[in-house]
mmCIF file of N, CA and C in Angstrom:
data_model
loop_
_atom_site.group_PDB
_atom_site.id
_atom_site.type_symbol
_atom_site.label_atom_id
_atom_site.label_comp_id
_atom_site.label_asym_id
_atom_site.label_seq_id
_atom_site.Cartn_x
_atom_site.Cartn_y
_atom_site.Cartn_z
ATOM 1 N N UNK A 138 -63.287 -3.878 137.363
ATOM 2 C CA UNK A 138 -63.591 -5.560 137.729
ATOM 3 C C UNK A 138 -65.158 -5.574 137.033
ATOM 4 N N UNK A 139 -65.270 -6.819 136.467
ATOM 5 C CA UNK A 139 -66.429 -7.110 135.715
ATOM 6 C C UNK A 139 -67.552 -7.454 136.597
ATOM 7 N N UNK A 140 -68.844 -6.932 136.157
ATOM 8 C CA UNK A 140 -69.652 -7.282 137.152
ATOM 9 C C UNK A 140 -70.218 -8.969 137.266
ATOM 10 N N UNK A 141 -69.974 -9.730 136.280
ATOM 11 C CA UNK A 141 -70.084 -11.000 136.326
ATOM 12 C C UNK A 141 -69.290 -11.731 137.465
ATOM 13 N N UNK A 142 -68.179 -11.177 137.875
ATOM 14 C CA UNK A 142 -67.319 -11.786 138.713
ATOM 15 C C UNK A 142 -68.123 -12.074 140.065
ATOM 16 N N UNK A 143 -69.015 -10.939 140.293
ATOM 17 C CA UNK A 143 -69.574 -11.011 141.432
ATOM 18 C C UNK A 143 -70.886 -11.886 141.551
ATOM 19 N N UNK A 144 -71.581 -11.555 140.383
ATOM 20 C CA UNK A 144 -72.838 -12.540 140.297
ATOM 21 C C UNK A 144 -72.635 -13.744 139.357
ATOM 22 N N UNK A 145 -72.997 -13.762 138.229
ATOM 23 C CA UNK A 145 -73.078 -14.969 137.520
ATOM 24 C C UNK A 145 -72.069 -15.001 136.366
ATOM 25 N N UNK A 146 -71.161 -15.857 136.228
ATOM 26 C CA UNK A 146 -70.242 -15.783 134.998
ATOM 27 C C UNK A 146 -70.844 -16.377 134.001
ATOM 28 N N UNK A 147 -70.741 -15.853 132.445
ATOM 29 C CA UNK A 147 -71.290 -16.554 131.333
ATOM 30 C C UNK A 147 -70.888 -18.316 131.275
ATOM 31 N N UNK A 148 -71.528 -19.079 130.716
ATOM 32 C CA UNK A 148 -71.597 -20.263 130.715
ATOM 33 C C UNK A 148 -70.246 -20.566 130.007
ATOM 34 N N UNK A 149 -69.895 -21.895 130.089
ATOM 35 C CA UNK A 149 -68.770 -22.378 129.493
ATOM 36 C C UNK A 149 -68.739 -22.586 127.861
ATOM 37 N N UNK A 150 -70.105 -22.643 127.420
ATOM 38 C CA UNK A 150 -70.418 -22.657 126.079
ATOM 39 C C UNK A 150 -70.047 -21.332 125.386
ATOM 40 N N UNK A 151 -70.732 -20.262 126.123
ATOM 41 C CA UNK A 151 -70.963 -18.867 125.600
ATOM 42 C C UNK A 151 -69.235 -18.423 125.858
ATOM 43 N N UNK A 152 -68.541 -18.761 126.757
ATOM 44 C CA UNK A 152 -67.220 -18.199 126.784
ATOM 45 C C UNK A 152 -66.175 -18.821 125.747
ATOM 46 N N UNK A 153 -66.668 -20.261 125.537
ATOM 47 C CA UNK A 153 -66.026 -20.897 124.315
ATOM 48 C C UNK A 153 -66.238 -20.304 122.930
ATOM 49 N N UNK A 154 -67.507 -19.964 122.753
ATOM 50 C CA UNK A 154 -67.870 -19.308 121.550
ATOM 51 C C UNK A 154 -67.431 -17.967 121.371
ATOM 52 N N UNK A 155 -67.330 -16.941 122.602
ATOM 53 C CA UNK A 155 -66.625 -15.876 122.507
ATOM 54 C C UNK A 155 -64.928 -16.027 121.887
ATOM 55 N N UNK A 156 -64.504 -17.061 122.622
ATOM 56 C CA UNK A 156 -62.912 -17.077 122.292
ATOM 57 C C UNK A 156 -62.924 -17.549 120.871
ATOM 58 N N UNK A 157 -63.707 -18.500 120.323
ATOM 59 C CA UNK A 157 -63.642 -18.860 118.919
ATOM 60 C C UNK A 157 -63.796 -17.673 118.300
ATOM 61 N N UNK A 158 -64.933 -16.933 118.353
ATOM 62 C CA UNK A 158 -65.072 -15.633 117.572
ATOM 63 C C UNK A 158 -63.847 -14.431 117.527
ATOM 64 N N UNK A 159 -63.389 -14.597 118.577
ATOM 65 C CA UNK A 159 -62.314 -13.673 118.662
ATOM 66 C C UNK A 159 -61.105 -14.119 117.816
ATOM 67 N N UNK A 160 -60.786 -15.257 118.063
ATOM 68 C CA UNK A 160 -59.486 -15.902 117.296
ATOM 69 C C UNK A 160 -59.960 -15.958 115.803
ATOM 70 N N UNK A 161 -61.338 -16.346 115.355
ATOM 71 C CA UNK A 161 -61.530 -16.353 114.004
ATOM 72 C C UNK A 161 -61.449 -14.982 113.295
ATOM 73 N N UNK A 162 -61.744 -13.916 113.981
ATOM 74 C CA UNK A 162 -61.615 -12.452 113.328
ATOM 75 C C UNK A 162 -59.995 -12.285 113.356
ATOM 76 N N UNK A 163 -59.373 -12.541 114.403
ATOM 77 C CA UNK A 163 -57.901 -12.287 114.286
ATOM 78 C C UNK A 163 -57.141 -13.207 113.025
ATOM 79 N N UNK A 164 -57.478 -14.596 113.051
ATOM 80 C CA UNK A 164 -56.952 -15.117 111.883
ATOM 81 C C UNK A 164 -57.479 -14.754 110.679
ATOM 82 N N UNK A 165 -58.573 -14.171 110.298
ATOM 83 C CA UNK A 165 -59.126 -13.574 109.202
ATOM 84 C C UNK A 165 -58.438 -12.462 108.850
ATOM 85 N N UNK A 166 -58.247 -11.371 109.727
ATOM 86 C CA UNK A 166 -57.366 -10.106 109.780
ATOM 87 C C UNK A 166 -56.005 -10.273 109.359
ATOM 88 N N UNK A 167 -55.279 -11.585 110.048
ATOM 89 C CA UNK A 167 -53.896 -11.782 109.623
ATOM 90 C C UNK A 167 -53.756 -12.323 108.198
ATOM 91 N N UNK A 168 -54.837 -13.084 107.920
ATOM 92 C CA UNK A 168 -54.828 -13.567 106.362
ATOM 93 C C UNK A 168 -55.258 -12.530 105.265
ATOM 94 N N UNK A 169 -56.081 -11.535 105.574
ATOM 95 C CA UNK A 169 -55.970 -10.471 104.625
ATOM 96 C C UNK A 169 -54.949 -9.582 104.494
ATOM 97 N N UNK A 170 -54.150 -9.230 105.737
ATOM 98 C CA UNK A 170 -52.928 -8.561 105.668
ATOM 99 C C UNK A 170 -51.924 -9.213 105.034
ATOM 100 N N UNK A 171 -51.969 -10.557 105.425
ATOM 101 C CA UNK A 171 -50.848 -11.363 104.411
ATOM 102 C C UNK A 171 -51.211 -11.305 103.152
ATOM 103 N N UNK A 172 -52.130 -11.429 102.697
ATOM 104 C CA UNK A 172 -52.446 -11.510 101.171
ATOM 105 C C UNK A 172 -52.080 -10.149 100.533
ATOM 106 N N UNK A 173 -52.559 -9.100 101.279
ATOM 107 C CA UNK A 173 -52.259 -7.799 100.735
ATOM 108 C C UNK A 173 -50.873 -7.553 100.624
ATOM 109 N N UNK A 174 -50.071 -7.940 101.691
ATOM 110 C CA UNK A 174 -48.623 -7.812 101.728
ATOM 111 C C UNK A 174 -47.954 -8.671 100.661
ATOM 112 N N UNK A 175 -48.521 -9.728 100.281
ATOM 113 C CA UNK A 175 -47.975 -10.430 99.351
ATOM 114 C C UNK A 175 -48.160 -9.945 97.817
ATOM 115 N N UNK A 176 -49.309 -9.312 97.667
ATOM 116 C CA UNK A 176 -49.841 -8.549 96.546
ATOM 117 C C UNK A 176 -49.051 -7.254 96.248
ATOM 118 N N UNK A 177 -48.636 -6.640 97.528
ATOM 119 C CA UNK A 177 -47.617 -5.479 97.197
ATOM 120 C C UNK A 177 -46.176 -5.831 97.021
ATOM 121 N N UNK A 178 -45.704 -7.002 97.503
ATOM 122 C CA UNK A 178 -44.608 -7.371 97.348
ATOM 123 C C UNK A 178 -44.387 -7.714 96.035
ATOM 124 N N UNK A 179 -45.295 -8.496 95.637
ATOM 125 C CA UNK A 179 -45.072 -9.034 94.094
ATOM 126 C C UNK A 179 -45.121 -7.763 92.995
ATOM 127 N N UNK A 180 -46.112 -6.957 93.363
ATOM 128 C CA UNK A 180 -46.068 -5.547 92.261
ATOM 129 C C UNK A 180 -44.582 -4.869 92.449
ATOM 130 N N UNK A 181 -44.091 -4.936 93.610
ATOM 131 C CA UNK A 181 -42.876 -4.074 93.757
ATOM 132 C C UNK A 181 -41.679 -5.052 93.191
ATOM 133 N N UNK A 182 -41.796 -6.033 93.157
ATOM 134 C CA UNK A 182 -40.675 -6.964 92.387
ATOM 135 C C UNK A 182 -40.833 -6.917 90.965
ATOM 136 N N UNK A 183 -42.158 -6.799 90.379
ATOM 137 C CA UNK A 183 -42.257 -6.879 89.184
ATOM 138 C C UNK A 183 -41.987 -5.634 88.628
ATOM 139 N N UNK A 184 -42.198 -4.512 89.097
ATOM 140 C CA UNK A 184 -41.853 -2.990 88.721
ATOM 141 C C UNK A 184 -40.979 -2.875 87.736
ATOM 142 N N UNK A 185 -39.463 -3.189 88.030
ATOM 143 C CA UNK A 185 -38.546 -2.973 87.434
ATOM 144 C C UNK A 185 -38.579 -3.842 85.966
ATOM 145 N N UNK A 186 -39.297 -4.897 85.805
ATOM 146 C CA UNK A 186 -39.647 -5.590 84.707
ATOM 147 C C UNK A 186 -40.629 -4.884 83.795
ATOM 148 N N UNK A 187 -41.556 -4.460 84.433
ATOM 149 C CA UNK A 187 -42.471 -3.535 83.794
ATOM 150 C C UNK A 187 -41.902 -2.177 83.201
ATOM 151 N N UNK A 188 -41.234 -1.699 83.912
ATOM 152 C CA UNK A 188 -40.348 -0.511 83.439
ATOM 153 C C UNK A 188 -39.801 -0.675 82.164
ATOM 154 N N UNK A 189 -38.872 -2.046 82.433
ATOM 155 C CA UNK A 189 -37.864 -2.229 81.313
ATOM 156 C C UNK A 189 -38.912 -2.501 79.865
ATOM 157 N N UNK A 190 -39.726 -3.241 80.181
ATOM 158 C CA UNK A 190 -40.730 -3.812 78.916
ATOM 159 C C UNK A 190 -41.395 -2.522 78.469
ATOM 160 N N UNK A 191 -41.681 -1.537 79.199
ATOM 161 C CA UNK A 191 -42.211 -0.332 78.558
ATOM 162 C C UNK A 191 -41.319 0.672 77.832
ATOM 163 N N UNK A 192 -39.950 0.706 78.454
ATOM 164 C CA UNK A 192 -38.935 1.365 77.879
ATOM 165 C C UNK A 192 -38.827 0.711 76.653
ATOM 166 N N UNK A 193 -38.681 -0.801 76.393
ATOM 167 C CA UNK A 193 -38.508 -1.325 75.123
ATOM 168 C C UNK A 193 -39.478 -1.278 74.266
ATOM 169 N N UNK A 194 -40.725 -1.074 74.684
ATOM 170 C CA UNK A 194 -41.942 -0.834 73.761
ATOM 171 C C UNK A 194 -41.751 0.669 73.106
ATOM 172 N N UNK A 195 -41.407 1.514 73.870
ATOM 173 C CA UNK A 195 -41.209 2.953 73.551
ATOM 174 C C UNK A 195 -40.186 2.941 72.243
ATOM 175 N N UNK A 196 -39.121 2.283 72.574
ATOM 176 C CA UNK A 196 -38.105 2.372 71.730
ATOM 177 C C UNK A 196 -38.625 1.607 70.327
ATOM 178 N N UNK A 197 -39.185 0.595 70.588
ATOM 179 C CA UNK A 197 -39.674 -0.030 69.377
ATOM 180 C C UNK A 197 -40.676 0.588 68.533
ATOM 181 N N UNK A 198 -41.565 1.391 69.361
ATOM 182 C CA UNK A 198 -42.529 2.290 68.354
ATOM 183 C C UNK A 198 -41.699 3.253 67.831
ATOM 184 N N UNK A 199 -40.864 3.844 68.483
ATOM 185 C CA UNK A 199 -40.119 5.027 67.677
ATOM 186 C C UNK A 199 -39.409 4.741 66.670
ATOM 187 N N UNK A 200 -38.718 3.611 66.854
ATOM 188 C CA UNK A 200 -38.092 2.829 65.330
ATOM 189 C C UNK A 200 -38.975 2.574 64.267
ATOM 190 N N UNK A 201 -40.339 1.954 64.688
ATOM 191 C CA UNK A 201 -41.534 1.688 63.794
ATOM 192 C C UNK A 201 -41.827 3.100 63.218
ATOM 193 N N UNK A 202 -42.100 4.223 63.889
ATOM 194 C CA UNK A 202 -42.661 5.270 63.421
ATOM 195 C C UNK A 202 -41.554 6.025 62.613
ATOM 196 N N UNK A 203 -40.412 5.794 62.672
ATOM 197 C CA UNK A 203 -39.316 6.337 61.867
ATOM 198 C C UNK A 203 -39.227 5.599 60.787
ATOM 199 N N UNK A 204 -39.264 4.454 60.758
ATOM 200 C CA UNK A 204 -39.202 3.563 59.381
ATOM 201 C C UNK A 204 -40.442 3.943 58.666
ATOM 202 N N UNK A 205 -41.713 4.052 59.221
ATOM 203 C CA UNK A 205 -42.849 4.438 58.493
ATOM 204 C C UNK A 205 -43.013 5.697 58.094
ATOM 205 N N UNK A 206 -42.710 6.750 58.695
ATOM 206 C CA UNK A 206 -42.610 8.210 58.486
ATOM 207 C C UNK A 206 -43.624 8.875 58.990
ATOM 208 N N UNK A 207 -44.379 8.428 60.056
ATOM 209 C CA UNK A 207 -45.529 8.933 60.923
ATOM 210 C C UNK A 207 -44.992 9.180 62.361
ATOM 211 N N UNK A 208 -45.686 10.183 63.076
ATOM 212 C CA UNK A 208 -45.297 10.731 64.294
ATOM 213 C C UNK A 208 -45.776 9.549 65.414
ATOM 214 N N UNK A 209 -45.034 9.265 66.334
ATOM 215 C CA UNK A 209 -45.302 8.231 67.475
ATOM 216 C C UNK A 209 -46.358 8.426 68.298
ATOM 217 N N UNK A 210 -47.516 7.602 68.184
ATOM 218 C CA UNK A 210 -48.629 7.732 68.850
ATOM 219 C C UNK A 210 -48.589 7.787 70.328
ATOM 220 N N UNK A 211 -47.680 6.985 71.155
ATOM 221 C CA UNK A 211 -47.815 6.964 72.581
ATOM 222 C C UNK A 211 -47.390 8.358 73.155
ATOM 223 N N UNK A 212 -46.577 9.115 72.439
ATOM 224 C CA UNK A 212 -46.295 10.094 72.977
ATOM 225 C C UNK A 212 -47.256 11.395 73.181
ATOM 226 N N UNK A 213 -48.293 11.354 72.000
ATOM 227 C CA UNK A 213 -49.440 12.123 71.917
ATOM 228 C C UNK A 213 -50.653 11.793 73.035
ATOM 229 N N UNK A 214 -50.770 10.265 73.166
ATOM 230 C CA UNK A 214 -51.539 9.756 74.298
ATOM 231 C C UNK A 214 -51.060 10.050 75.508
ATOM 232 N N UNK A 215 -49.932 9.720 75.812
ATOM 233 C CA UNK A 215 -49.283 10.024 77.076
ATOM 234 C C UNK A 215 -49.251 11.436 77.681
ATOM 235 N N UNK A 216 -49.111 12.419 76.698
ATOM 236 C CA UNK A 216 -49.100 13.862 77.255
ATOM 237 C C UNK A 216 -50.640 14.115 77.318
ATOM 238 N N UNK A 217 -51.562 13.635 76.740
ATOM 239 C CA UNK A 217 -52.949 13.851 77.030
ATOM 240 C C UNK A 217 -53.440 13.250 78.349
ATOM 241 N N UNK A 218 -53.090 12.155 78.697
ATOM 242 C CA UNK A 218 -53.299 11.579 80.026
ATOM 243 C C UNK A 218 -52.636 12.323 81.083
ATOM 244 N N UNK A 219 -51.439 12.789 80.856
ATOM 245 C CA UNK A 219 -50.772 13.585 81.959
ATOM 246 C C UNK A 219 -51.405 14.832 82.262
ATOM 247 N N UNK A 220 -51.675 15.529 80.904
ATOM 248 C CA UNK A 220 -52.211 16.846 81.426
ATOM 249 C C UNK A 220 -53.720 16.568 82.002
ATOM 250 N N UNK A 221 -54.490 15.494 81.654
ATOM 251 C CA UNK A 221 -55.666 15.352 82.505
ATOM 252 C C UNK A 221 -55.555 15.174 83.854
ATOM 253 N N UNK A 222 -54.380 14.199 84.279
ATOM 254 C CA UNK A 222 -54.258 14.001 85.678
ATOM 255 C C UNK A 222 -53.731 15.266 86.315
ATOM 256 N N UNK A 223 -52.891 16.215 85.640
ATOM 257 C CA UNK A 223 -52.729 17.466 86.202
ATOM 258 C C UNK A 223 -53.919 18.301 86.449
ATOM 259 N N UNK A 224 -54.668 18.256 85.756
ATOM 260 C CA UNK A 224 -55.953 19.298 85.719
ATOM 261 C C UNK A 224 -56.789 18.621 86.878
ATOM 262 N N UNK A 225 -57.032 17.380 87.148
ATOM 263 C CA UNK A 225 -57.672 16.816 88.059
ATOM 264 C C UNK A 225 -57.053 16.930 89.451
ATOM 265 N N UNK A 226 -55.818 16.886 89.558
ATOM 266 C CA UNK A 226 -55.062 17.194 90.706
ATOM 267 C C UNK A 226 -55.283 18.642 91.144
ATOM 268 N N UNK A 227 -55.070 19.672 90.380
ATOM 269 C CA UNK A 227 -55.138 20.980 90.655
ATOM 270 C C UNK A 227 -56.887 21.284 90.975
ATOM 271 N N UNK A 228 -57.760 20.506 90.248
ATOM 272 C CA UNK A 228 -59.211 20.802 90.623
ATOM 273 C C UNK A 228 -59.461 20.222 91.968
ATOM 274 N N UNK A 229 -58.879 19.289 92.482
ATOM 275 C CA UNK A 229 -59.143 18.676 93.590
ATOM 276 C C UNK A 229 -58.414 19.414 94.930
ATOM 277 N N UNK A 230 -57.333 20.133 94.569
ATOM 278 C CA UNK A 230 -56.650 21.256 95.582
ATOM 279 C C UNK A 230 -57.456 22.349 95.568
ATOM 280 N N UNK A 231 -58.082 22.796 94.574
ATOM 281 C CA UNK A 231 -58.867 24.097 94.657
ATOM 282 C C UNK A 231 -59.987 23.873 95.412
ATOM 283 N N UNK A 232 -60.829 22.770 95.176
ATOM 284 C CA UNK A 232 -62.079 22.584 95.816
ATOM 285 C C UNK A 232 -61.822 22.095 97.389
ATOM 286 N N UNK A 233 -60.642 21.613 97.672
ATOM 287 C CA UNK A 233 -60.382 21.222 98.970
ATOM 288 C C UNK A 233 -59.953 22.353 99.844
ATOM 289 N N UNK A 234 -59.263 23.189 99.161
ATOM 290 C CA UNK A 234 -58.881 24.794 100.020
ATOM 291 C C UNK A 234 -60.249 25.533 100.066
ATOM 292 N N UNK A 235 -61.045 25.535 99.116
ATOM 293 C CA UNK A 235 -62.348 26.251 99.370
ATOM 294 C C UNK A 235 -63.178 25.975 100.159
ATOM 295 N N UNK A 236 -63.148 24.608 100.382
ATOM 296 C CA UNK A 236 -63.820 23.881 101.551
ATOM 297 C C UNK A 236 -63.463 23.833 103.003
ATOM 298 N N UNK A 237 -62.136 24.229 103.153
ATOM 299 C CA UNK A 237 -61.507 24.203 104.341
ATOM 300 C C UNK A 237 -61.880 25.114 105.163
ATOM 301 N N UNK A 238 -62.075 25.150 106.654
ATOM 302 C CA UNK A 238 -62.611 25.854 107.811
ATOM 303 C C UNK A 238 -61.550 26.785 108.045
ATOM 304 N N UNK A 239 -60.435 27.093 107.289
ATOM 305 C CA UNK A 239 -59.396 28.184 107.661
ATOM 306 C C UNK A 239 -60.310 29.654 107.522
#
Protein backbone atom coordinates (compact mmCIF):
# COMPACT_ATOMS: atom_id res chain seq x y z
CA UNK A 1 0.00 0.00 0.00
CA UNK A 2 1.36 3.40 -0.92
CA UNK A 3 1.67 5.93 1.88
CA UNK A 4 -0.10 8.66 -0.06
CA UNK A 5 -3.28 6.61 -0.15
CA UNK A 6 -3.65 7.27 3.56
CA UNK A 7 -2.41 10.85 3.64
CA UNK A 8 -2.24 13.09 0.60
CA UNK A 9 -2.27 12.04 -3.05
CA UNK A 10 -0.05 13.81 -5.54
CA UNK A 11 -1.92 16.50 -7.40
CA UNK A 12 -3.61 15.96 -10.73
CA UNK A 13 -0.89 17.87 -12.61
CA UNK A 14 1.88 15.84 -11.00
CA UNK A 15 0.14 12.55 -11.81
CA UNK A 16 -0.46 13.71 -15.38
CA UNK A 17 3.21 14.66 -15.78
CA UNK A 18 4.26 11.29 -14.38
CA UNK A 19 2.04 9.42 -16.83
CA UNK A 20 3.29 11.62 -19.66
CA UNK A 21 6.92 10.97 -18.69
CA UNK A 22 6.39 7.22 -18.48
CA UNK A 23 4.70 7.04 -21.87
CA UNK A 24 7.32 9.29 -23.46
CA UNK A 25 10.08 6.95 -22.30
CA UNK A 26 8.13 3.91 -23.52
CA UNK A 27 7.55 5.47 -26.95
CA UNK A 28 11.19 6.53 -27.20
CA UNK A 29 12.38 3.02 -26.26
CA UNK A 30 10.01 1.46 -28.80
CA UNK A 31 11.24 3.85 -31.50
CA UNK A 32 14.88 3.03 -30.80
CA UNK A 33 14.17 -0.72 -30.86
CA UNK A 34 12.19 -0.39 -34.09
CA UNK A 35 15.01 1.56 -35.76
CA UNK A 36 17.62 -0.96 -34.65
CA UNK A 37 15.43 -3.82 -35.83
CA UNK A 38 14.98 -2.14 -39.19
CA UNK A 39 18.74 -1.63 -39.54
CA UNK A 40 19.48 -5.27 -38.66
CA UNK A 41 16.79 -6.54 -41.03
CA UNK A 42 18.14 -4.37 -43.86
CA UNK A 43 21.71 -5.57 -43.34
CA UNK A 44 20.57 -9.20 -43.23
CA UNK A 45 18.60 -8.79 -46.44
CA UNK A 46 21.46 -7.06 -48.27
CA UNK A 47 24.13 -9.51 -47.06
CA UNK A 48 23.68 -12.05 -49.93
CA UNK A 49 24.05 -9.21 -52.44
CA UNK A 50 27.24 -8.03 -50.72
CA UNK A 51 28.61 -11.59 -50.73
CA UNK A 52 27.82 -11.94 -54.43
CA UNK A 53 29.46 -8.60 -55.25
CA UNK A 54 32.55 -9.56 -53.23
CA UNK A 55 32.80 -12.90 -55.03
CA UNK A 56 32.50 -11.19 -58.41
CA UNK A 57 35.16 -8.64 -57.39
CA UNK A 58 37.55 -11.43 -56.39
CA UNK A 59 37.03 -13.20 -59.72
CA UNK A 60 37.57 -9.93 -61.55
CA UNK A 61 40.77 -9.28 -59.64
CA UNK A 62 42.04 -12.80 -60.30
CA UNK A 63 41.27 -12.41 -63.99
CA UNK A 64 43.07 -9.04 -64.10
CA UNK A 65 46.05 -10.43 -62.17
CA UNK A 66 46.28 -13.31 -64.62
CA UNK A 67 46.21 -10.93 -67.60
CA UNK A 68 48.79 -8.56 -66.12
CA UNK A 69 50.98 -11.30 -64.72
CA UNK A 70 51.13 -10.03 -61.13
CA UNK A 71 49.90 -11.73 -57.96
CA UNK A 72 46.47 -10.73 -56.64
CA UNK A 73 46.67 -8.16 -53.84
CA UNK A 74 43.46 -9.02 -52.02
CA UNK A 75 44.75 -12.45 -50.99
CA UNK A 76 47.77 -10.91 -49.32
CA UNK A 77 45.76 -8.19 -47.60
CA UNK A 78 43.01 -10.60 -46.54
CA UNK A 79 45.50 -13.08 -45.09
CA UNK A 80 47.19 -10.31 -43.07
CA UNK A 81 43.88 -9.08 -41.69
CA UNK A 82 42.84 -12.64 -40.80
CA UNK A 83 46.13 -13.27 -38.99
CA UNK A 84 45.73 -10.04 -37.03
CA UNK A 85 42.17 -10.99 -35.98
CA UNK A 86 43.39 -14.42 -34.83
CA UNK A 87 46.23 -12.87 -32.82
CA UNK A 88 43.87 -10.36 -31.20
CA UNK A 89 41.36 -13.11 -30.36
CA UNK A 90 43.99 -15.30 -28.73
CA UNK A 91 45.45 -12.31 -26.87
CA UNK A 92 42.00 -11.51 -25.47
CA UNK A 93 41.51 -15.14 -24.43
CA UNK A 94 44.87 -15.26 -22.66
CA UNK A 95 44.25 -12.05 -20.70
CA UNK A 96 40.71 -13.11 -19.79
CA UNK A 97 41.91 -16.52 -18.58
CA UNK A 98 44.76 -14.97 -16.56
CA UNK A 99 42.41 -12.52 -14.84
CA UNK A 100 39.69 -15.03 -13.98
CA UNK A 101 39.18 -15.87 -10.27
CA UNK A 102 39.35 -19.67 -10.81
